[in-house]
């Protein structure tokens, strides 16, 4: 039996499988099986009214899960699938409440990772529903996993099998665009920017107006390490670190512009991580480095503030939430 065959058999038996995607690893279950989907919530410690993303093998499966699909959805699917874009659509009759958190909408995407696609196709070919419900494979509120080892670290034996697809190429969760009512709304920024969506379809997704968060990724405290975190401007970074050192605090530093040598003779009290100075490279490594710093035994994680620019929006969003939820 190949790993894919094992994964298909487990999904059909209502078990959980860890799945590599191009964004982050997912914790997958048969989306048509409410008892299997319930296991996701139990394993993550996630509130049951939070909707999940259903992963499908191709846009040809959309009508199994969604209804009243607008032309815009087909256009975006054509341009961006397989890829890191989730579309929120009206849900089709028969989709279990467990998947949608009882809402009348559903989140759908075709992931770009070859192993995820292979699994989805094999699952559909073996008579499965063709839909794999999968949130990020972390415990609720914690940092999303970007390697198979992270999934094991987060969930241990709660997941029967973790398919190892190597480190995730994108490194942060998919862009979520809501097409379920009127004009497109950007529910979560990601690798695919609103500007690219506008270039593809002529409509710029707007921020939703206030209201109760429908996506758990939109709660303030999310993607967070257990160690407290602070964001500090580049020009203040060294002074800030020196002050921390004088008060005996060990810092983990996440910098994109300043090498550790910048701090004179003070290597010892710091764990210093350099990230690429461009947003895609930064996003690719961000979660792995946060996880590492969280395990480094430091008192504080200090993040050098990133540029205030449109192409940094997705990274800025994740960092803001991480700072807010850290130390909880
Ligand atoms: O990149 C990703 O999207 C990863 C990989 C595994 O595909 N998945 C992921 O899942 O990030 P999760 O559950 O951690 O985040 C999915 C987000 C949640 O914030 C959820 O609330 C939102 O999608 N979502 C799902 N269905 C929704 C719906 N019907 N309306 C609004 N938000 C929805
Ligand atoms: Mg998540």
Coordinates of C-alpha atoms and ligand atoms in Angstrom, one line a residue:
X1 CA 0.0 0.0 0.0
X2 CA 1.3 3.4 -0.9
X3 CA 1.1 6.3 1.6
X4 CA -1.6 7.9 -0.6
X5 CA -3.6 4.6 -0.6
X6 CA -3.3 4.5 3.2
X7 CA -4.4 8.1 3.5
X8 CA -7.5 7.4 1.3
X9 CA -8.4 4.3 3.3
X10 CA -8.1 6.3 6.6
X11 CA -10.3 9.2 5.2
X12 CA -12.9 6.7 4.0
X13 CA -12.8 5.1 7.5
X14 CA -13.6 8.5 9.1
X15 CA -10.0 9.1 10.4
X16 CA -7.8 12.2 10.3
X17 CA -4.9 12.7 8.0
X18 CA -2.2 15.4 8.1
X19 CA -1.9 16.9 4.6
X20 CA 0.8 19.1 3.1
X21 CA -0.5 22.1 1.1
X22 CA 1.5 24.9 -0.5
X23 CA 0.3 27.3 2.3
X24 CA 0.5 25.3 5.6
X25 CA -0.2 21.7 6.7
X26 CA -3.9 20.8 7.1
X27 CA -5.7 18.4 9.4
X28 CA -8.0 16.6 7.0
X29 CA -11.2 14.6 7.2
X30 CA -13.9 13.4 4.8
X31 CA -16.0 16.6 4.4
X32 CA -19.1 14.5 3.9
X33 CA -18.7 12.6 7.1
X34 CA -19.9 14.7 10.2
X35 CA -18.4 12.2 12.7
X36 CA -15.0 12.5 11.0
X37 CA -15.2 16.3 10.9
X38 CA -16.0 16.3 14.6
X39 CA -12.7 14.6 15.2
X40 CA -10.9 17.6 13.7
X41 CA -12.5 19.9 16.3
X42 CA -11.6 17.5 19.1
X43 CA -8.0 17.2 18.0
X44 CA -7.5 20.9 17.6
X45 CA -9.4 22.0 20.7
X46 CA -11.3 24.3 18.4
X47 CA -14.8 25.7 19.0
X48 CA -17.3 23.7 16.9
X49 CA -19.0 26.7 15.4
X50 CA -15.9 27.7 13.4
X51 CA -16.3 26.8 9.8
X52 CA -13.6 24.7 7.9
X53 CA -12.2 25.0 4.4
X54 CA -13.1 22.1 2.1
X55 CA -10.4 21.1 -0.3
X56 CA -11.5 19.8 -3.6
X57 CA -9.5 18.2 -6.6
X58 CA -10.6 20.8 -9.1
X59 CA -13.2 23.5 -9.9
X60 CA -15.3 20.7 -11.5
X61 CA -16.2 19.6 -8.0
X62 CA -17.6 23.1 -7.0
X63 CA -21.2 22.3 -7.6
X64 CA -21.1 19.3 -5.2
X65 CA -20.4 21.8 -2.4
X66 CA -21.7 25.2 -3.5
X67 CA -24.8 26.7 -5.1
X68 CA -25.6 29.9 -7.0
X69 CA -22.0 30.1 -8.0
X70 CA -21.3 33.5 -9.5
X71 CA -19.4 34.0 -12.7
X72 CA -16.7 35.7 -10.7
X73 CA -16.0 32.5 -8.8
X74 CA -15.4 30.5 -12.0
X75 CA -13.1 33.3 -13.3
X76 CA -11.0 33.3 -10.1
X77 CA -10.9 29.5 -10.0
X78 CA -9.7 29.5 -13.5
X79 CA -6.9 32.0 -12.7
X80 CA -5.8 30.9 -9.3
X81 CA -6.6 27.2 -8.8
X82 CA -4.8 25.1 -7.9
X83 CA -3.4 27.7 -5.5
X84 CA -3.5 29.6 -2.2
X85 CA -7.0 31.2 -2.7
X86 CA -10.1 30.2 -0.7
X87 CA -13.5 31.2 -2.0
X88 CA -16.5 31.6 0.3
X89 CA -19.7 30.6 -1.6
X90 CA -23.3 29.7 -0.7
X91 CA -23.3 26.2 0.4
X92 CA -25.1 23.4 -1.5
X93 CA -27.9 21.4 0.2
X94 CA -26.6 18.3 1.9
X95 CA -23.3 19.8 3.1
X96 CA -22.9 18.9 6.8
X97 CA -23.4 21.6 9.3
X98 CA -20.2 20.4 11.0
X99 CA -18.2 21.7 8.1
X100 CA -19.8 25.2 7.8
X101 CA -20.3 25.8 11.5
X102 CA -24.0 25.9 10.6
X103 CA -23.5 28.9 8.3
X104 CA -25.2 29.1 4.9
X105 CA -21.8 29.6 3.2
X106 CA -18.8 27.3 2.6
X107 CA -15.1 27.9 2.1
X108 CA -13.6 26.0 -0.9
X109 CA -10.1 25.7 -2.4
X110 CA -8.0 23.6 -4.7
X111 CA -4.6 23.4 -3.1
X112 CA -1.5 23.6 -5.3
X113 CA 0.7 21.0 -3.5
X114 CA 1.2 18.0 -5.8
X115 CA 0.7 15.5 -2.9
X116 CA -2.5 17.2 -1.8
X117 CA -3.8 17.1 -5.3
X118 CA -2.8 13.5 -5.7
X119 CA -4.6 12.6 -2.5
X120 CA -7.8 14.5 -3.4
X121 CA -7.9 12.9 -6.8
X122 CA -7.3 9.4 -5.4
X123 CA -9.9 10.0 -2.7
X124 CA -12.5 11.0 -5.3
X125 CA -11.6 8.1 -7.6
X126 CA -12.0 5.7 -4.7
X127 CA -15.6 6.7 -4.3
X128 CA -15.0 9.2 -1.6
X129 CA -16.8 12.6 -1.5
X130 CA -14.0 14.3 -3.2
X131 CA -13.9 16.9 -0.4
X132 CA -11.4 17.0 2.4
X133 CA -12.3 19.4 5.2
X134 CA -9.0 20.7 6.6
X135 CA -8.1 23.6 8.9
X136 CA -4.5 24.3 9.6
X137 CA -3.1 21.3 11.6
X138 CA -2.2 23.3 14.8
X139 CA -3.9 23.4 18.2
X140 CA -6.4 26.2 18.3
X141 CA -4.9 29.6 18.4
X142 CA -1.3 28.4 17.9
X143 CA 1.2 28.7 15.1
X144 CA 0.3 26.9 11.9
X145 CA 2.6 24.0 10.9
X146 CA 4.7 24.3 7.8
X147 CA 6.5 20.9 8.1
X148 CA 5.2 17.4 8.8
X149 CA 7.3 17.4 12.0
X150 CA 5.4 20.5 13.2
X151 CA 2.1 18.6 12.8
X152 CA 3.4 15.7 14.9
X153 CA 4.5 18.2 17.5
X154 CA 1.1 19.9 17.6
X155 CA -1.2 16.9 17.4
X156 CA 0.8 13.8 18.3
X157 CA -1.3 10.6 18.1
X158 CA -4.5 12.5 17.4
X159 CA -3.7 12.2 13.7
X160 CA -3.4 8.7 12.2
X161 CA -1.1 9.6 9.4
X162 CA 0.8 12.7 8.3
X163 CA 1.8 12.8 4.7
X164 CA 5.2 14.4 4.4
X165 CA 5.3 16.9 1.5
X166 CA 8.4 18.8 2.8
X167 CA 8.3 22.4 3.9
X168 CA 5.3 24.5 2.6
X169 CA 6.3 26.8 -0.2
X170 CA 4.1 29.8 0.7
X171 CA 4.2 29.4 4.5
X172 CA 1.1 31.4 5.5
X173 CA -2.5 30.5 5.1
X174 CA -4.5 31.1 1.9
X175 CA -6.1 34.4 0.9
X176 CA -9.9 34.2 1.7
X177 CA -12.3 36.0 -0.6
X178 CA -16.0 36.0 0.2
X179 CA -18.2 35.9 -3.0
X180 CA -21.4 34.9 -1.2
X181 CA -23.0 38.3 -1.3
X182 CA -22.5 41.2 -3.6
X183 CA -19.0 42.5 -4.2
X184 CA -16.0 40.4 -3.2
X185 CA -14.7 40.8 0.4
X186 CA -11.2 40.1 1.6
X187 CA -11.6 38.0 4.8
X188 CA -8.0 37.1 5.2
X189 CA -4.9 38.5 3.3
X190 CA -2.5 36.0 1.9
X191 CA 0.1 35.3 -0.9
X192 CA -2.5 36.2 -3.6
X193 CA -3.0 40.0 -3.1
X194 CA -6.2 41.9 -3.6
X195 CA -4.3 43.7 -6.5
X196 CA -3.7 40.4 -8.3
X197 CA -7.4 39.5 -7.9
X198 CA -8.4 42.9 -9.3
X199 CA -6.0 42.4 -12.2
X200 CA -7.6 39.0 -12.9
X201 CA -11.3 40.0 -12.7
X202 CA -11.5 43.8 -12.5
X203 CA -12.9 43.9 -8.9
X204 CA -10.8 44.8 -5.9
X205 CA -11.9 42.8 -2.9
X206 CA -12.7 45.1 0.0
X207 CA -12.3 44.7 3.7
X208 CA -15.6 43.5 5.3
X209 CA -17.4 46.1 7.4
X210 CA -17.0 45.2 11.1
X211 CA -19.3 42.6 12.5
X212 CA -18.7 39.3 14.3
X213 CA -15.7 37.5 12.9
X214 CA -16.8 34.5 10.8
X215 CA -13.3 33.2 10.3
X216 CA -11.3 32.1 13.3
X217 CA -8.3 33.5 11.5
X218 CA -9.9 36.9 12.0
X219 CA -10.0 36.7 15.8
X220 CA -7.4 39.0 17.3
X221 CA -5.5 36.3 19.2
X222 CA -4.3 33.7 16.6
X223 CA -1.1 32.2 15.1
X224 CA 0.5 32.9 18.5
X225 CA 3.6 31.6 20.3
X226 CA 3.5 31.0 24.1
X227 CA 6.4 33.4 24.6
X228 CA 5.4 37.1 24.9
X229 CA 6.1 39.1 21.7
X230 CA 6.8 42.7 20.9
X231 CA 7.2 44.6 17.6
X232 CA 9.9 47.2 17.7
X233 CA 10.8 49.7 14.9
X234 CA 14.1 49.2 13.1
X235 CA 15.6 52.4 14.4
X236 CA 14.8 51.6 18.0
X237 CA 15.7 47.9 17.9
X238 CA 19.3 48.0 19.3
X239 CA 18.4 50.5 22.1
X240 CA 15.4 48.3 23.0
X241 CA 17.5 45.2 23.1
X242 CA 20.2 46.8 25.2
X243 CA 17.6 47.9 27.7
X244 CA 16.2 44.4 27.9
X245 CA 19.7 43.0 28.4
X246 CA 20.3 45.4 31.3
X247 CA 17.1 44.2 33.0
X248 CA 18.3 40.6 32.6
X249 CA 15.8 39.6 30.0
X250 CA 16.8 37.1 27.3
X251 CA 15.4 38.0 23.9
X252 CA 14.7 36.1 20.8
X253 CA 15.1 38.5 17.9
X254 CA 13.5 38.2 14.5
X255 CA 15.1 40.7 12.2
X256 CA 15.0 41.2 8.4
X257 CA 17.5 44.0 8.1
X258 CA 20.1 43.8 10.9
X259 CA 22.6 41.0 11.4
X260 CA 23.4 40.0 15.0
X261 CA 26.8 41.6 14.8
X262 CA 25.0 44.9 15.0
X263 CA 24.7 44.4 18.7
X264 CA 28.2 45.1 20.2
X265 CA 29.7 42.0 21.9
X266 CA 26.3 40.9 23.3
X267 CA 25.6 37.8 21.2
X268 CA 25.1 35.7 24.4
X269 CA 21.8 37.1 25.7
X270 CA 20.1 36.9 22.3
X271 CA 18.8 34.2 19.9
X272 CA 19.0 36.0 16.6
X273 CA 17.1 35.0 13.6
X274 CA 17.4 36.7 10.2
X275 CA 14.5 36.4 7.8
X276 CA 14.6 37.5 4.1
X277 CA 13.9 41.2 3.5
X278 CA 11.2 40.5 0.9
X279 CA 7.6 39.5 1.9
X280 CA 7.3 36.1 0.1
X281 CA 10.6 34.8 1.5
X282 CA 9.7 36.2 4.9
X283 CA 6.3 34.5 4.9
X284 CA 7.9 31.2 3.8
X285 CA 10.0 31.1 6.9
X286 CA 8.0 33.0 9.4
X287 CA 6.1 30.3 11.2
X288 CA 9.0 27.9 11.5
X289 CA 11.2 30.7 13.0
X290 CA 8.5 31.8 15.4
X291 CA 8.1 28.1 16.5
X292 CA 11.9 27.9 17.0
X293 CA 12.1 31.1 19.0
X294 CA 9.1 29.9 21.1
X295 CA 11.2 26.8 22.0
X296 CA 14.4 28.7 22.6
X297 CA 13.7 29.4 26.2
X298 CA 13.8 33.2 25.8
X299 CA 11.7 35.6 27.9
X300 CA 10.6 37.8 25.0
X301 CA 10.4 37.5 21.2
X302 CA 11.3 40.9 19.6
X303 CA 10.2 41.3 16.0
X304 CA 11.8 44.1 14.0
X305 CA 8.8 46.0 12.5
X306 CA 8.3 45.3 8.8
X307 CA 7.8 47.8 6.0
X308 CA 4.4 49.5 6.0
X309 CA 3.6 48.6 2.3
X310 CA 0.9 46.8 0.4
X311 CA 3.0 43.8 -0.5
X312 CA 3.7 43.1 3.2
X313 CA 0.0 43.1 4.2
X314 CA -0.4 39.4 4.7
X315 CA 2.8 39.1 6.8
X316 CA 1.8 42.2 8.8
X317 CA -1.6 40.6 9.5
X318 CA 0.0 37.4 10.9
X319 CA 2.5 39.3 12.9
X320 CA -0.1 41.6 14.4
X321 CA -2.2 38.6 15.5
X322 CA 0.8 36.7 16.8
X323 CA 1.9 39.7 19.0
X324 CA -1.7 40.0 20.3
X325 CA -2.1 36.4 21.2
X326 CA 1.4 35.6 22.4
X327 CA 2.1 34.6 26.0
X328 CA -1.5 33.4 26.5
Ligands
LIG1 O1 -4.2 27.9 3.6 C1 -5.2 27.5 4.2 O2 -6.3 28.0 4.0 C2 -5.1 26.3 5.2 C3 -4.7 25.1 4.4 C4 -4.7 23.8 5.2 O3 -5.6 24.9 3.3 N1 -6.2 26.2 5.9 C5 -6.6 27.0 6.9 O4 -7.7 26.6 7.6 O5 -6.0 28.0 7.1 P1 -8.2 27.3 9.0 O6 -9.4 26.5 9.4 O7 -7.1 27.3 9.9 O8 -8.6 28.6 8.5 C6 -9.7 28.7 7.6 C7 -10.4 29.9 7.7 C8 -11.0 30.0 9.1 O9 -10.6 31.3 9.6 C9 -12.4 29.8 8.9 O10 -13.2 30.4 9.8 C10 -12.6 30.4 7.5 O11 -11.5 30.0 6.8 N2 -13.8 30.0 6.8 C11 -14.1 28.7 6.5 N3 -15.4 28.7 6.0 C12 -15.9 29.9 6.1 C13 -17.1 30.5 5.8 N4 -18.1 29.8 5.3 N5 -17.3 31.8 6.0 C14 -16.3 32.6 6.5 N6 -15.1 32.1 6.8 C15 -14.9 30.8 6.6
LIG2 MG1 -5.7 28.0 11.3

